[in-house]
Amino acid sequence: QSKKLLRVNMAASGGQVLAKAGSMIAYQGQISFTRQGSGGAAKWIKKAVSGESFTLMLCQGTGDLFLADAANDIVLLYLNNESITVEALNLLAFSPSISWDIVMIKGAAGMMGGGLWTVELNGTGYLALISKGEPMTLKVTPDQPTYTDPNATIAWSAGLSPTIHMDANLTSLKGIFGSTHGELFQLAFQGNGYVVVQPSEEVPKTSLQSPKSGGSGP
């Protein structure tokens, strides 16, 4: 609908869409909202361990559904039998034809409390992400490895398995600035693919972290 507002045509999406709980701002037509479970015992355990605030709602019906999140920018992607990994807070909505699972970045357990967990999606359908500011896509090749701040990283393509990269020189700056930001360690991407980053080192401010009462609240 606009840079910060997603309009879902329910008929075009097969009458269903999965969205993060609390993201509905309006709808026209007949649409119902059902809170989704964790997706099985294995995913529930991963959610408990990771602390991911990842509650989905299934939206079903006819008409137009409008989704937004704290006026963040919206990025719309189409997966064609593809996979993509997304930071959970940046995931707004996706087609039910896309399957998902919670995964942890290799080596992250020792760097951050509880590790660094993400959501892996694969299949065919639409995917809507949020970004704090207009995002940038970086191409990764064997000759051009890419390093990103974890807080600025939104998503990356299948085939890329990021690892934790420490910069000894930057680590020494912590004593000067007291920094705990991503400069102290980065995500290292090597291989072939792409990485999507937002122009901010802060996690997007989102009402979905502590949903208020509302028609689509959890």
Short mmCIF file of C-alpha atoms in Angstrom, two decimals:
data_model
loop_
_atom_site.label_atom_id
_atom_site.label_comp_id
_atom_site.label_asym_id
_atom_site.label_seq_id
_atom_site.Cartn_x
_atom_site.Cartn_y
_atom_site.Cartn_z
CA GLN A 1 0.00 0.00 0.00
CA SER A 2 2.88 2.32 0.87
CA LYS A 3 6.47 2.25 2.08
CA LYS A 4 5.32 1.58 5.64
CA LEU A 5 2.00 -0.20 5.14
CA LEU A 6 1.34 -3.66 3.71
CA ARG A 7 -2.00 -4.43 2.04
CA VAL A 8 -2.80 -8.12 1.69
CA ASN A 9 -5.40 -9.04 -0.93
CA MET A 10 -6.87 -12.10 0.75
CA ALA A 11 -8.32 -13.51 -2.47
CA ALA A 12 -4.95 -13.28 -4.23
CA SER A 13 -3.22 -14.92 -1.27
CA GLY A 14 -5.58 -17.90 -1.21
CA GLY A 15 -7.62 -16.58 1.70
CA GLN A 16 -4.85 -16.98 4.26
CA VAL A 17 -1.71 -15.25 5.48
CA LEU A 18 0.52 -15.68 8.53
CA ALA A 19 1.45 -12.46 10.32
CA LYS A 20 3.18 -11.48 13.52
CA ALA A 21 0.62 -11.09 16.29
CA GLY A 22 -0.39 -7.48 16.83
CA SER A 23 0.47 -6.25 13.32
CA MET A 24 -3.11 -5.77 12.04
CA ILE A 25 -4.10 -2.11 11.86
CA ALA A 26 -7.27 -2.42 9.74
CA TYR A 27 -9.19 -4.70 7.39
CA GLN A 28 -12.12 -4.53 5.00
CA GLY A 29 -14.26 -7.61 4.46
CA GLN A 30 -14.64 -10.71 6.61
CA ILE A 31 -11.36 -11.79 8.22
CA SER A 32 -10.75 -13.88 11.34
CA PHE A 33 -7.57 -14.09 13.42
CA THR A 34 -6.29 -17.19 15.21
CA ARG A 35 -3.20 -17.38 17.35
CA GLN A 36 -0.83 -20.03 16.06
CA GLY A 37 1.08 -22.48 18.22
CA SER A 38 4.83 -22.81 18.18
CA GLY A 39 4.67 -25.33 15.35
CA GLY A 40 5.49 -28.48 17.29
CA ALA A 41 7.44 -29.51 20.37
CA ALA A 42 10.85 -29.05 18.74
CA LYS A 43 10.10 -25.45 17.79
CA TRP A 44 8.61 -24.77 21.22
CA ILE A 45 11.82 -25.91 22.90
CA LYS A 46 13.90 -23.73 20.57
CA LYS A 47 11.69 -20.74 21.34
CA ALA A 48 12.05 -21.34 25.08
CA VAL A 49 15.83 -21.65 24.85
CA SER A 50 16.31 -18.73 22.47
CA GLY A 51 13.85 -16.39 24.15
CA GLU A 52 12.48 -15.48 20.72
CA SER A 53 9.30 -13.41 20.87
CA PHE A 54 7.83 -15.03 17.80
CA THR A 55 4.05 -15.30 18.05
CA LEU A 56 2.16 -15.75 14.78
CA MET A 57 -1.49 -15.30 13.93
CA LEU A 58 -3.31 -16.97 11.05
CA CYS A 59 -5.47 -14.49 9.18
CA GLN A 60 -8.28 -16.06 7.14
CA GLY A 61 -11.13 -14.65 5.08
CA THR A 62 -11.96 -12.29 2.25
CA GLY A 63 -11.21 -8.65 1.57
CA ASP A 64 -8.14 -6.53 2.25
CA LEU A 65 -5.93 -6.80 5.33
CA PHE A 66 -3.59 -3.97 6.34
CA LEU A 67 -0.45 -4.73 8.33
CA ALA A 68 2.22 -2.42 9.78
CA ASP A 69 4.75 -2.24 12.59
CA ALA A 70 5.65 1.04 14.31
CA ALA A 71 6.02 2.86 10.95
CA ASN A 72 9.04 0.73 9.98
CA ASP A 73 9.78 0.35 6.28
CA ILE A 74 8.40 -2.79 4.63
CA VAL A 75 10.37 -5.04 2.30
CA LEU A 76 8.35 -7.42 0.10
CA LEU A 77 10.07 -10.51 -1.32
CA TYR A 78 8.91 -13.48 -3.39
CA LEU A 79 10.42 -16.91 -2.79
CA ASN A 80 10.33 -19.38 -5.69
CA ASN A 81 11.12 -22.72 -4.06
CA GLU A 82 13.88 -20.89 -2.20
CA SER A 83 15.12 -20.46 1.35
CA ILE A 84 15.96 -17.34 3.33
CA THR A 85 17.00 -16.71 6.92
CA VAL A 86 15.48 -13.75 8.78
CA GLU A 87 15.96 -12.10 12.15
CA ALA A 88 12.67 -12.80 13.98
CA LEU A 89 11.89 -9.17 14.88
CA ASN A 90 12.19 -8.22 11.20
CA LEU A 91 9.59 -10.75 10.05
CA LEU A 92 6.13 -9.22 9.48
CA ALA A 93 4.12 -11.70 7.39
CA PHE A 94 4.39 -14.57 4.92
CA SER A 95 2.33 -16.96 2.82
CA PRO A 96 1.18 -20.17 4.59
CA SER A 97 2.82 -22.12 1.75
CA ILE A 98 6.20 -21.15 3.26
CA SER A 99 7.48 -23.38 6.06
CA TRP A 100 9.59 -22.05 8.93
CA ASP A 101 11.93 -23.16 11.68
CA ILE A 102 14.09 -21.52 14.37
CA VAL A 103 17.86 -21.93 13.94
CA MET A 104 20.95 -20.66 15.76
CA ILE A 105 23.98 -19.12 14.09
CA LYS A 106 27.08 -21.28 14.45
CA GLY A 107 29.42 -20.08 17.15
CA ALA A 108 26.94 -17.58 18.55
CA ALA A 109 26.25 -19.47 21.78
CA GLY A 110 29.55 -18.38 23.30
CA MET A 111 29.23 -14.76 22.16
CA MET A 112 25.75 -13.81 23.32
CA GLY A 113 23.53 -14.89 26.17
CA GLY A 114 21.30 -17.61 24.75
CA GLY A 115 23.07 -17.46 21.40
CA LEU A 116 21.90 -15.72 18.24
CA TRP A 117 18.68 -17.25 16.92
CA THR A 118 16.95 -16.61 13.58
CA VAL A 119 13.99 -17.88 11.57
CA GLU A 120 14.63 -19.98 8.47
CA LEU A 121 11.87 -19.92 5.84
CA ASN A 122 11.61 -21.99 2.68
CA GLY A 123 9.10 -22.69 -0.07
CA THR A 124 7.17 -20.61 -2.58
CA GLY A 125 5.22 -17.50 -1.73
CA TYR A 126 5.44 -13.92 -0.50
CA LEU A 127 7.41 -12.70 2.48
CA ALA A 128 7.19 -9.27 4.13
CA LEU A 129 10.02 -7.95 6.30
CA ILE A 130 10.42 -4.72 8.28
CA SER A 131 13.47 -2.49 8.27
CA LYS A 132 14.44 0.55 10.33
CA GLY A 133 15.06 2.78 7.33
CA GLU A 134 15.49 1.85 3.68
CA PRO A 135 17.48 -1.42 3.50
CA MET A 136 20.48 -2.27 1.36
CA THR A 137 21.24 -5.60 -0.33
CA LEU A 138 24.88 -6.69 -0.50
CA LYS A 139 26.07 -9.36 -2.92
CA VAL A 140 28.36 -12.01 -1.46
CA THR A 141 30.83 -13.92 -3.66
CA PRO A 142 33.83 -16.17 -2.89
CA ASP A 143 36.07 -13.22 -3.80
CA GLN A 144 34.03 -10.73 -1.78
CA PRO A 145 33.19 -11.92 1.74
CA THR A 146 30.85 -9.62 3.66
CA TYR A 147 30.81 -8.67 7.35
CA THR A 148 27.77 -7.14 9.05
CA ASP A 149 26.69 -5.84 12.44
CA PRO A 150 24.24 -8.43 13.89
CA ASN A 151 21.81 -5.67 14.91
CA ALA A 152 21.79 -4.25 11.37
CA THR A 153 21.35 -7.61 9.64
CA ILE A 154 17.82 -8.38 8.45
CA ALA A 155 18.12 -11.48 6.27
CA TRP A 156 20.35 -13.56 4.03
CA SER A 157 19.89 -16.06 1.23
CA ALA A 158 20.18 -19.83 1.28
CA GLY A 159 23.68 -21.18 0.83
CA LEU A 160 25.18 -18.64 3.20
CA SER A 161 26.01 -19.86 6.70
CA PRO A 162 27.32 -16.91 8.70
CA THR A 163 29.93 -17.38 11.39
CA ILE A 164 31.01 -15.10 14.23
CA HIS A 165 33.98 -12.87 13.38
CA MET A 166 35.94 -11.08 16.10
CA ASP A 167 38.05 -8.02 15.35
CA ALA A 168 40.85 -7.79 17.93
CA ASN A 169 41.47 -4.12 17.23
CA LEU A 170 37.82 -3.17 17.64
CA THR A 171 37.54 -5.25 20.79
CA SER A 172 40.13 -3.02 22.42
CA LEU A 173 37.81 -0.04 21.88
CA LYS A 174 35.30 -1.47 24.32
CA GLY A 175 37.35 -0.20 27.24
CA ILE A 176 37.32 3.32 25.76
CA PHE A 177 33.70 3.63 24.70
CA GLY A 178 32.04 0.92 26.78
CA SER A 179 30.51 -0.33 23.55
CA THR A 180 28.54 -3.54 23.45
CA HIS A 181 27.39 -3.02 19.87
CA GLY A 182 28.08 -5.25 16.92
CA GLU A 183 31.43 -3.61 16.17
CA LEU A 184 32.95 -5.96 18.73
CA PHE A 185 31.98 -8.94 16.63
CA GLN A 186 30.38 -9.29 13.23
CA LEU A 187 28.57 -11.87 11.16
CA ALA A 188 30.93 -13.17 8.46
CA PHE A 189 29.31 -14.27 5.19
CA GLN A 190 31.28 -16.27 2.63
CA GLY A 191 30.16 -18.05 -0.53
CA ASN A 192 27.51 -17.01 -3.06
CA GLY A 193 24.35 -15.14 -2.15
CA TYR A 194 23.12 -11.87 -0.70
CA VAL A 195 22.65 -10.18 2.66
CA VAL A 196 20.02 -7.55 3.49
CA VAL A 197 20.97 -4.90 6.06
CA GLN A 198 19.15 -1.89 7.52
CA PRO A 199 20.80 1.55 7.92
CA SER A 200 20.75 1.30 11.71
CA GLU A 201 22.68 -0.55 14.39
CA GLU A 202 19.59 -0.61 16.59
CA VAL A 203 16.97 -3.32 16.56
CA PRO A 204 13.74 -1.88 15.09
CA LYS A 205 11.50 -0.36 17.74
CA THR A 206 8.41 -2.49 17.50
CA SER A 207 5.08 -2.61 19.26
CA LEU A 208 5.10 -6.34 18.62
CA GLN A 209 7.63 -7.00 21.39
CA SER A 210 5.03 -6.05 23.98
CA PRO A 211 1.68 -6.19 22.14
CA LYS A 212 -1.10 -4.06 23.56
CA SER A 213 -4.75 -5.01 23.53
CA GLY A 214 -6.35 -5.09 20.12
CA GLY A 215 -8.32 -7.16 17.65
CA SER A 216 -5.26 -9.04 16.48
CA GLY A 217 -3.32 -9.14 19.74
CA PRO A 218 -2.06 -12.46 21.07
#
